[in-house]
GROMACS .gro file of C-alpha atoms in nm:
model
  443
    1MET     CA    1  -0.171   1.556   3.638
    2ARG     CA    2   0.202   1.643   3.641
    3ALA     CA    3   0.485   1.498   3.433
    4ALA     CA    4   0.712   1.481   3.740
    5ASP     CA    5   0.463   1.259   3.926
    6ILE     CA    6   0.437   1.020   3.630
    7ILE     CA    7   0.817   1.001   3.606
    8VAL     CA    8   0.845   0.917   3.977
    9LYS     CA    9   0.572   0.653   3.945
   10LYS     CA   10   0.761   0.476   3.664
   11ARG     CA   11   1.099   0.529   3.833
   12GLY     CA   12   1.001   0.395   4.174
   13THR     CA   13   1.145   0.494   4.510
   14GLY     CA   14   1.430   0.324   4.694
   15SER     CA   15   1.379  -0.052   4.677
   16VAL     CA   16   1.026  -0.014   4.535
   17LYS     CA   17   1.025  -0.072   4.161
   18GLY     CA   18   0.833   0.163   3.934
   19ALA     CA   19   0.463   0.094   3.883
   20GLU     CA   20   0.254   0.037   3.569
   21LEU     CA   21   0.123   0.357   3.412
   22THR     CA   22  -0.235   0.414   3.303
   23ARG     CA   23  -0.336   0.498   2.946
   24GLU     CA   24  -0.424   0.851   3.062
   25GLU     CA   25  -0.078   0.906   3.211
   26ILE     CA   26   0.096   0.785   2.894
   27GLU     CA   27  -0.129   1.000   2.675
   28PHE     CA   28  -0.059   1.303   2.895
   29LEU     CA   29   0.318   1.260   2.853
   30VAL     CA   30   0.315   1.203   2.475
   31ASP     CA   31   0.065   1.483   2.404
   32GLY     CA   32   0.257   1.723   2.625
   33TYR     CA   33   0.589   1.639   2.462
   34VAL     CA   34   0.461   1.674   2.105
   35ASN     CA   35   0.292   2.010   2.171
   36GLY     CA   36   0.593   2.148   2.360
   37GLN     CA   37   0.445   2.166   2.711
   38ILE     CA   38   0.674   1.890   2.840
   39PRO     CA   39   1.044   1.969   2.782
   40ASP     CA   40   1.317   1.736   2.656
   41TYR     CA   41   1.465   1.689   3.004
   42GLN     CA   42   1.143   1.546   3.146
   43MET     CA   43   1.088   1.313   2.850
   44SER     CA   44   1.454   1.205   2.887
   45ALA     CA   45   1.394   1.125   3.254
   46PHE     CA   46   1.081   0.927   3.165
   47MET     CA   47   1.262   0.723   2.899
   48MET     CA   48   1.549   0.649   3.139
   49ALA     CA   49   1.293   0.523   3.393
   50VAL     CA   50   1.150   0.298   3.120
   51TYR     CA   51   1.502   0.184   3.028
   52PHE     CA   52   1.564   0.059   3.385
   53ASN     CA   53   1.214  -0.059   3.483
   54GLY     CA   54   1.066  -0.164   3.150
   55MET     CA   55   0.700  -0.162   3.050
   56THR     CA   56   0.428  -0.424   3.030
   57PHE     CA   57   0.291  -0.527   2.691
   58GLU     CA   58  -0.023  -0.326   2.773
   59GLU     CA   59   0.177  -0.013   2.860
   60THR     CA   60   0.386  -0.053   2.545
   61GLY     CA   61   0.067  -0.093   2.343
   62CYS     CA   62  -0.074   0.229   2.492
   63LEU     CA   63   0.250   0.415   2.422
   64THR     CA   64   0.260   0.282   2.064
   65ASP     CA   65  -0.103   0.371   2.003
   66LYS     CA   66  -0.053   0.727   2.128
   67MET     CA   67   0.266   0.772   1.921
   68LEU     CA   68   0.082   0.631   1.619
   69HIS     CA   69  -0.206   0.877   1.655
   70SER     CA   70   0.025   1.176   1.708
   71GLY     CA   71   0.020   1.219   1.329
   72ASP     CA   72  -0.134   1.092   1.006
   73VAL     CA   73  -0.267   0.735   0.993
   74ILE     CA   74  -0.361   0.558   0.670
   75ASP     CA   75  -0.692   0.372   0.702
   76LEU     CA   76  -0.740   0.114   0.426
   77HIS     CA   77  -1.064  -0.027   0.564
   78GLY     CA   78  -1.413   0.035   0.432
   79LYS     CA   79  -1.279   0.101   0.082
   80GLU     CA   80  -1.379  -0.222  -0.091
   81SER     CA   81  -1.535  -0.018  -0.374
   82LYS     CA   82  -1.183   0.113  -0.447
   83GLY     CA   83  -1.039  -0.240  -0.461
   84LEU     CA   84  -0.896  -0.243  -0.107
   85VAL     CA   85  -1.022  -0.575   0.028
   86GLY     CA   86  -0.765  -0.683   0.290
   87PRO     CA   87  -0.658  -0.831   0.515
   88PHE     CA   88  -0.357  -0.602   0.481
   89VAL     CA   89  -0.028  -0.768   0.577
   90ASP     CA   90   0.327  -0.633   0.600
   91LYS     CA   91   0.670  -0.748   0.711
   92HIS     CA   92   0.936  -0.564   0.912
   93SER     CA   93   1.305  -0.648   0.951
   94THR     CA   94   1.525  -0.515   1.231
   95GLY     CA   95   1.801  -0.466   0.971
   96GLY     CA   96   2.106  -0.639   0.839
   97VAL     CA   97   2.368  -0.653   0.564
   98GLY     CA   98   2.252  -0.772   0.223
   99ASP     CA   99   1.899  -0.787   0.363
  100LYS     CA  100   1.694  -0.724   0.050
  101ILE     CA  101   1.417  -0.963   0.155
  102SER     CA  102   1.133  -0.706   0.131
  103LEU     CA  103   1.204  -0.656  -0.238
  104PRO     CA  104   1.129  -1.010  -0.365
  105LEU     CA  105   0.889  -1.084  -0.078
  106ALA     CA  106   0.627  -0.817  -0.157
  107PRO     CA  107   0.564  -0.920  -0.521
  108ILE     CA  108   0.567  -1.292  -0.433
  109VAL     CA  109   0.299  -1.251  -0.166
  110ALA     CA  110   0.104  -0.999  -0.376
  111ALA     CA  111   0.094  -1.262  -0.653
  112LEU     CA  112  -0.100  -1.480  -0.407
  113GLY     CA  113  -0.368  -1.212  -0.375
  114VAL     CA  114  -0.256  -1.059  -0.043
  115GLN     CA  115  -0.258  -0.678  -0.030
  116ILE     CA  116   0.061  -0.531   0.117
  117PRO     CA  117   0.104  -0.170   0.236
  118MET     CA  118   0.482  -0.143   0.269
  119MET     CA  119   0.621   0.170   0.435
  120SER     CA  120   1.000   0.152   0.448
  121GLY     CA  121   1.302   0.352   0.563
  122ARG     CA  122   1.650   0.451   0.454
  123GLY     CA  123   1.977   0.293   0.555
  124LEU     CA  124   2.176   0.432   0.846
  125GLY     CA  125   2.504   0.299   0.981
  126HIS     CA  126   2.595  -0.053   0.871
  127THR     CA  127   2.242  -0.161   0.767
  128GLY     CA  128   2.089  -0.094   0.427
  129GLY     CA  129   1.757   0.076   0.355
  130THR     CA  130   1.483  -0.042   0.119
  131LEU     CA  131   1.414   0.312  -0.007
  132ASP     CA  132   1.779   0.364  -0.108
  133LYS     CA  133   1.771   0.039  -0.304
  134LEU     CA  134   1.448   0.129  -0.481
  135GLU     CA  135   1.581   0.474  -0.571
  136SER     CA  136   1.871   0.310  -0.757
  137ILE     CA  137   1.600   0.237  -1.019
  138GLN     CA  138   1.593   0.556  -1.229
  139GLY     CA  139   1.264   0.741  -1.186
  140TYR     CA  140   1.127   0.523  -0.904
  141ASN     CA  141   0.916   0.740  -0.671
  142VAL     CA  142   0.917   0.645  -0.302
  143ASN     CA  143   0.730   0.959  -0.192
  144LEU     CA  144   0.372   0.854  -0.257
  145SER     CA  145   0.073   1.048  -0.131
  146ALA     CA  146  -0.176   0.852   0.078
  147GLU     CA  147  -0.413   0.849  -0.220
  148GLU     CA  148  -0.144   0.714  -0.458
  149PHE     CA  149  -0.039   0.455  -0.199
  150GLU     CA  150  -0.396   0.326  -0.167
  151ARG     CA  151  -0.456   0.328  -0.544
  152LEU     CA  152  -0.145   0.124  -0.620
  153ILE     CA  153  -0.214  -0.131  -0.345
  154ALA     CA  154  -0.557  -0.185  -0.497
  155LYS     CA  155  -0.416  -0.202  -0.853
  156THR     CA  156  -0.105  -0.419  -0.813
  157GLY     CA  157  -0.139  -0.570  -0.465
  158PHE     CA  158   0.147  -0.374  -0.309
  159ALA     CA  159   0.315  -0.036  -0.304
  160MET     CA  160   0.637   0.088  -0.142
  161THR     CA  161   0.663   0.432   0.011
  162GLY     CA  162   0.862   0.628   0.267
  163GLN     CA  163   0.745   0.770   0.597
  164THR     CA  164   0.628   1.129   0.562
  165GLN     CA  165   0.701   1.402   0.816
  166LYS     CA  166   0.341   1.372   0.934
  167ILE     CA  167   0.369   0.999   1.020
  168ALA     CA  168   0.428   0.941   1.394
  169PRO     CA  169   0.587   1.281   1.479
  170ALA     CA  170   0.609   1.174   1.845
  171ASP     CA  171   0.843   0.893   1.743
  172ARG     CA  172   1.063   1.129   1.542
  173LYS     CA  173   1.111   1.355   1.846
  174MET     CA  174   1.154   1.068   2.092
  175TYR     CA  175   1.394   0.876   1.867
  176ALA     CA  176   1.624   1.178   1.835
  177LEU     CA  177   1.622   1.212   2.214
  178ARG     CA  178   1.693   0.841   2.272
  179ASP     CA  179   1.996   0.866   2.047
  180VAL     CA  180   2.164   1.120   2.278
  181THR     CA  181   2.042   0.998   2.619
  182GLY     CA  182   2.164   0.637   2.623
  183THR     CA  183   1.816   0.485   2.595
  184VAL     CA  184   1.832   0.342   2.240
  185GLU     CA  185   1.846  -0.020   2.363
  186SER     CA  186   1.523  -0.008   2.564
  187ILE     CA  187   1.304  -0.284   2.419
  188PRO     CA  188   0.968  -0.116   2.501
  189LEU     CA  189   1.093   0.205   2.336
  190ILE     CA  190   1.227   0.016   2.032
  191THR     CA  191   0.894  -0.166   2.004
  192SER     CA  192   0.683   0.150   2.022
  193SER     CA  193   0.910   0.320   1.768
  194ILE     CA  194   0.879   0.038   1.515
  195LEU     CA  195   0.510  -0.029   1.563
  196SER     CA  196   0.393   0.335   1.565
  197LYS     CA  197   0.530   0.365   1.211
  198LYS     CA  198   0.426   0.022   1.082
  199ALA     CA  199   0.072   0.055   1.218
  200ALA     CA  200   0.040   0.397   1.049
  201GLU     CA  201   0.048   0.230   0.706
  202GLY     CA  202  -0.279   0.045   0.773
  203SER     CA  203  -0.167  -0.319   0.824
  204ASP     CA  204  -0.394  -0.572   0.996
  205ALA     CA  205  -0.112  -0.822   1.049
  206LEU     CA  206   0.266  -0.800   1.080
  207VAL     CA  207   0.542  -1.055   1.027
  208PHE     CA  208   0.873  -0.960   1.193
  209ASP     CA  209   1.222  -1.069   1.091
  210VAL     CA  210   1.423  -1.011   1.409
  211LYS     CA  211   1.793  -1.061   1.347
  212TYR     CA  212   2.070  -1.155   1.588
  213GLY     CA  213   2.445  -1.192   1.544
  214LEU     CA  214   2.746  -0.986   1.439
  215GLY     CA  215   2.565  -0.772   1.182
  216ALA     CA  216   2.242  -0.730   1.379
  217PHE     CA  217   2.123  -0.460   1.620
  218MET     CA  218   2.063  -0.737   1.876
  219LYS     CA  219   2.384  -0.937   1.907
  220SER     CA  220   2.257  -1.227   2.121
  221GLU     CA  221   1.977  -1.476   2.062
  222GLU     CA  222   1.835  -1.390   2.405
  223ASP     CA  223   1.807  -1.016   2.335
  224ALA     CA  224   1.659  -1.081   1.991
  225GLU     CA  225   1.400  -1.314   2.140
  226ARG     CA  226   1.303  -1.052   2.399
  227LEU     CA  227   1.256  -0.792   2.126
  228ALA     CA  228   1.061  -1.037   1.906
  229THR     CA  229   0.833  -1.126   2.195
  230PHE     CA  230   0.767  -0.759   2.270
  231LEU     CA  231   0.693  -0.681   1.905
  232VAL     CA  232   0.452  -0.973   1.872
  233LYS     CA  233   0.272  -0.934   2.206
  234THR     CA  234   0.241  -0.557   2.172
  235SER     CA  235   0.103  -0.594   1.820
  236GLN     CA  236  -0.150  -0.842   1.952
  237ALA     CA  237  -0.240  -0.606   2.236
  238MET     CA  238  -0.317  -0.349   1.964
  239GLY     CA  239  -0.554  -0.593   1.794
  240LYS     CA  240  -0.320  -0.705   1.516
  241GLU     CA  241  -0.214  -1.056   1.421
  242ALA     CA  242   0.163  -1.100   1.447
  243CYS     CA  243   0.451  -1.345   1.453
  244ALA     CA  244   0.830  -1.316   1.437
  245LEU     CA  245   1.117  -1.525   1.305
  246LEU     CA  246   1.456  -1.506   1.477
  247THR     CA  247   1.718  -1.514   1.200
  248ASN     CA  248   2.096  -1.520   1.194
  249MET     CA  249   2.296  -1.219   1.073
  250ASP     CA  250   2.658  -1.321   1.140
  251SER     CA  251   2.740  -1.303   0.768
  252PRO     CA  252   2.575  -1.108   0.483
  253LEU     CA  253   2.258  -1.238   0.320
  254GLY     CA  254   2.283  -1.339  -0.043
  255ASN     CA  255   2.564  -1.283  -0.291
  256LYS     CA  256   2.528  -0.908  -0.342
  257VAL     CA  257   2.541  -0.603  -0.114
  258GLY     CA  258   2.469  -0.256  -0.251
  259ASN     CA  259   2.174  -0.047  -0.360
  260TYR     CA  260   2.144  -0.139  -0.728
  261LEU     CA  261   2.316  -0.474  -0.679
  262GLU     CA  262   2.041  -0.582  -0.438
  263ILE     CA  263   1.776  -0.480  -0.691
  264GLU     CA  264   1.961  -0.698  -0.942
  265GLU     CA  265   1.965  -0.988  -0.697
  266THR     CA  266   1.591  -0.935  -0.644
  267LEU     CA  267   1.542  -0.989  -1.017
  268GLU     CA  268   1.747  -1.309  -0.991
  269CYS     CA  269   1.529  -1.428  -0.701
  270LEU     CA  270   1.210  -1.366  -0.900
  271GLN     CA  271   1.362  -1.534  -1.207
  272GLY     CA  272   1.422  -1.852  -1.003
  273LYS     CA  273   1.798  -1.795  -0.969
  274GLY     CA  274   1.815  -1.650  -0.618
  275PRO     CA  275   2.073  -1.750  -0.353
  276ALA     CA  276   1.958  -2.033  -0.126
  277ASP     CA  277   1.968  -1.826   0.196
  278VAL     CA  278   1.768  -1.537   0.051
  279MET     CA  279   1.505  -1.772  -0.091
  280GLU     CA  280   1.478  -1.975   0.231
  281LEU     CA  281   1.404  -1.664   0.436
  282THR     CA  282   1.180  -1.506   0.171
  283TYR     CA  283   0.965  -1.818   0.147
  284ALA     CA  284   0.948  -1.859   0.527
  285LEU     CA  285   0.830  -1.499   0.577
  286GLY     CA  286   0.602  -1.516   0.273
  287ALA     CA  287   0.433  -1.829   0.408
  288ARG     CA  288   0.341  -1.648   0.732
  289MET     CA  289   0.209  -1.352   0.532
  290ALA     CA  290  -0.001  -1.593   0.324
  291LEU     CA  291  -0.143  -1.738   0.646
  292PHE     CA  292  -0.240  -1.395   0.779
  293GLY     CA  293  -0.376  -1.304   0.435
  294LYS     CA  294  -0.606  -1.611   0.439
  295LYS     CA  295  -0.443  -1.760   0.129
  296ALA     CA  296  -0.285  -2.062   0.302
  297LYS     CA  297  -0.387  -2.284   0.594
  298THR     CA  298  -0.038  -2.406   0.692
  299VAL     CA  299   0.319  -2.277   0.668
  300GLU     CA  300   0.404  -2.566   0.436
  301GLU     CA  301   0.120  -2.473   0.200
  302GLY     CA  302   0.229  -2.110   0.212
  303ILE     CA  303   0.586  -2.199   0.114
  304GLU     CA  304   0.463  -2.404  -0.181
  305LEU     CA  305   0.236  -2.122  -0.298
  306CYS     CA  306   0.527  -1.876  -0.281
  307LYS     CA  307   0.750  -2.112  -0.481
  308LYS     CA  308   0.481  -2.150  -0.747
  309ALA     CA  309   0.444  -1.770  -0.770
  310VAL     CA  310   0.814  -1.755  -0.865
  311GLU     CA  311   0.811  -2.060  -1.095
  312SER     CA  312   0.508  -1.931  -1.288
  313GLY     CA  313   0.658  -1.587  -1.343
  314ALA     CA  314   0.366  -1.421  -1.162
  315ALA     CA  315   0.588  -1.268  -0.892
  316LEU     CA  316   0.834  -1.122  -1.145
  317LYS     CA  317   0.540  -0.974  -1.337
  318LYS     CA  318   0.415  -0.807  -1.015
  319PHE     CA  319   0.760  -0.661  -0.942
  320LEU     CA  320   0.796  -0.514  -1.291
  321GLU     CA  321   0.441  -0.379  -1.274
  322ASN     CA  322   0.523  -0.203  -0.946
  323ILE     CA  323   0.835  -0.047  -1.098
  324LYS     CA  324   0.622   0.098  -1.377
  325ASP     CA  325   0.353   0.205  -1.126
  326GLN     CA  326   0.605   0.410  -0.931
  327GLY     CA  327   0.783   0.580  -1.221
  328GLY     CA  328   1.059   0.338  -1.320
  329ASP     CA  329   1.130   0.169  -1.654
  330PRO     CA  330   1.107  -0.211  -1.615
  331ASP     CA  331   1.242  -0.279  -1.965
  332LYS     CA  332   1.553  -0.069  -1.897
  333LEU     CA  333   1.605  -0.246  -1.563
  334LEU     CA  334   1.600  -0.585  -1.736
  335GLN     CA  335   1.842  -0.460  -2.003
  336GLU     CA  336   2.084  -0.338  -1.732
  337GLN     CA  337   2.084  -0.670  -1.547
  338GLY     CA  338   2.438  -0.807  -1.520
  339LYS     CA  339   2.583  -0.506  -1.702
  340ARG     CA  340   2.539  -0.202  -1.479
  341ARG     CA  341   2.857  -0.167  -1.273
  342SER     CA  342   3.063   0.115  -1.124
  343LYS     CA  343   3.385   0.176  -1.319
  344PHE     CA  344   3.574   0.190  -0.989
  345HIS     CA  345   3.631  -0.183  -0.945
  346MET     CA  346   3.879  -0.413  -0.777
  347GLU     CA  347   3.895  -0.790  -0.723
  348LEU     CA  348   3.964  -0.885  -0.362
  349LYS     CA  349   4.155  -1.214  -0.342
  350ALA     CA  350   4.216  -1.454  -0.056
  351GLU     CA  351   4.520  -1.360   0.150
  352GLU     CA  352   4.566  -1.721   0.258
  353SER     CA  353   4.412  -2.065   0.217
  354GLY     CA  354   4.148  -2.195   0.456
  355TYR     CA  355   3.782  -2.188   0.547
  356LEU     CA  356   3.636  -1.843   0.498
  357SER     CA  357   3.451  -1.639   0.762
  358ILE     CA  358   3.279  -1.309   0.672
  359ASP     CA  359   3.188  -1.062   0.949
  360ALA     CA  360   2.858  -0.897   0.853
  361TYR     CA  361   2.909  -0.592   1.075
  362LYS     CA  362   3.256  -0.517   0.933
  363ILE     CA  363   3.122  -0.565   0.579
  364GLY     CA  364   2.844  -0.316   0.654
  365ILE     CA  365   3.089  -0.057   0.786
  366ALA     CA  366   3.319  -0.112   0.486
  367CYS     CA  367   3.024  -0.051   0.254
  368ILE     CA  368   2.977   0.296   0.405
  369ASN     CA  369   3.332   0.371   0.289
  370LEU     CA  370   3.248   0.243  -0.060
  371GLY     CA  371   2.943   0.470  -0.084
  372VAL     CA  372   2.662   0.219  -0.019
  373GLY     CA  373   2.551   0.356   0.318
  374ARG     CA  374   2.555   0.666   0.533
  375ASN     CA  375   2.679   0.773   0.877
  376LYS     CA  376   2.427   1.058   0.910
  377THR     CA  377   2.075   1.093   0.775
  378THR     CA  378   2.191   1.385   0.557
  379ASP     CA  379   2.462   1.179   0.378
  380SER     CA  380   2.404   1.080   0.015
  381VAL     CA  381   2.447   0.723  -0.110
  382ASP     CA  382   2.586   0.585  -0.436
  383ALA     CA  383   2.356   0.358  -0.636
  384ASP     CA  384   2.626   0.148  -0.804
  385SER     CA  385   2.879   0.080  -0.529
  386GLY     CA  386   2.879  -0.249  -0.342
  387LEU     CA  387   3.004  -0.606  -0.330
  388ILE     CA  388   2.950  -0.927  -0.527
  389PHE     CA  389   3.065  -1.234  -0.335
  390ALA     CA  390   3.230  -1.512  -0.533
  391LYS     CA  391   3.268  -1.709  -0.209
  392LYS     CA  392   3.045  -1.738   0.095
  393GLN     CA  393   3.075  -1.805   0.468
  394GLY     CA  394   3.228  -2.149   0.532
  395ASP     CA  395   3.368  -2.200   0.180
  396LEU     CA  396   3.716  -2.352   0.146
  397VAL     CA  397   3.933  -2.108  -0.051
  398LYS     CA  398   4.287  -2.107  -0.186
  399LYS     CA  399   4.533  -1.820  -0.150
  400GLY     CA  400   4.497  -1.583  -0.445
  401GLU     CA  401   4.146  -1.702  -0.531
  402LYS     CA  402   3.886  -1.429  -0.594
  403ILE     CA  403   3.659  -1.373  -0.295
  404ILE     CA  404   3.472  -1.052  -0.380
  405ASP     CA  405   3.428  -0.801  -0.661
  406VAL     CA  406   3.438  -0.457  -0.498
  407TYR     CA  407   3.269  -0.153  -0.656
  408ALA     CA  408   3.304   0.203  -0.521
  409LYS     CA  409   3.177   0.556  -0.580
  410ASP     CA  410   3.526   0.688  -0.668
  411ALA     CA  411   3.893   0.592  -0.673
  412GLY     CA  412   3.963   0.700  -0.315
  413ALA     CA  413   3.664   0.513  -0.179
  414LEU     CA  414   3.777   0.204  -0.369
  415VAL     CA  415   4.113   0.198  -0.190
  416THR     CA  416   3.982   0.264   0.163
  417GLY     CA  417   3.672   0.052   0.116
  418THR     CA  418   3.856  -0.250  -0.021
  419ALA     CA  419   4.103  -0.238   0.271
  420ALA     CA  420   3.808  -0.231   0.513
  421VAL     CA  421   3.639  -0.522   0.335
  422ALA     CA  422   3.959  -0.727   0.364
  423LYS     CA  423   3.950  -0.679   0.742
  424ALA     CA  424   3.605  -0.840   0.750
  425LEU     CA  425   3.746  -1.168   0.618
  426SER     CA  426   3.928  -1.436   0.816
  427TYR     CA  427   4.059  -1.782   0.735
  428SER     CA  428   4.078  -2.095   0.946
  429ASP     CA  429   4.196  -2.454   0.926
  430GLN     CA  430   3.864  -2.558   1.079
  431LYS     CA  431   3.533  -2.517   0.898
  432PRO     CA  432   3.317  -2.274   1.100
  433ALA     CA  433   3.015  -2.430   1.265
  434GLU     CA  434   2.706  -2.392   1.052
  435LYS     CA  435   2.425  -2.198   1.214
  436LYS     CA  436   2.063  -2.230   1.117
  437LEU     CA  437   1.942  -1.928   0.923
  438ILE     CA  438   1.604  -1.939   1.101
  439LEU     CA  439   1.640  -2.013   1.471
  440LYS     CA  440   1.276  -2.014   1.585
  441GLU     CA  441   0.933  -1.858   1.551
  442ILE     CA  442   0.765  -1.641   1.814
  443LYS     CA  443   0.384  -1.629   1.808
   0.00000   0.00000   0.00000
């Protein structure tokens, strides 16, 4: 078997489109690339062939499975004596601005008795990262060993950890290559990248939040639906239960954007004071997780169970227990609520009267300037910078009225960041058309 022959088979010849690859051919390519026998230029050629000709769900499943097993895989099954009973359910978001949904979602669903292995990432570009938010809690450890991860899932119902260097090394190499070869947008390659990492954490079922709009990776509903379909069908081809919600990301989610500020808003959600959009999406995703976890028979029942977990205080108790589990101080976090703020602060006021529009992508980019996010993986982030919105998308505002409290890492970042935030706002005589937060479900 030769890499060049496999590349030609997927590329096709003349007017003949590339053909479907066998499991053996896919395994040969991935194994050869990881062990250094297949060079970057041949893997680049293969990924470009996939970019133009696509892959079937079965091919994508084979690719994902091989990438998954290129490194460590956490197996939670057969460990009932250790308290790991399953089914194990997780959620994945394709990323957005103010998207802190994983943070209230995990303790809510864990309070229903579902066990959740949650392996998360860091923010890059205009989208935030769950690990960065959690690390704004002093002492919180996101670098759990496999043994600690399993123990805490059994103890509290969920744990949150980062991806180690030994998780899906094939994806790490291929992702870096995609970034410089113009193949990032390939849906089969996106799917295999996401699923090889999510499957490595040991989940039996996955609920996807696939975003579309200004602040999303997929800008159009059509592209988001294609990605959602690939994620769901490939997961199912791998023997996992899966569904996806298509959700709007034209404007930021919730009232707060920033690493600590989104932890604070998580507390508000679990205290029954969360913003309507965050709670709507959290309950919708939580209901599907409850279904997969065999705790609810319908979405409606799942939503009601999630609401009761918040109203009873059970979800907040789970969240605070997890903070203690992973090295943080829950009492200190509660004492800081509403008080912990960067000293570099400015009020951004409306430049004119009218109906307000907030561009999520521009807000995300502005937050990099403030210190919330990073342009490169090696950049540091600031825990206390961010935004608190006094007004939301579609609100009628008056000139001079406060729109946002802006917090930055230093004085210079405050000036440049606030100017960038202002460019994300626009005003109109006409109220912008309201878009549904949740467009549809893919099963």
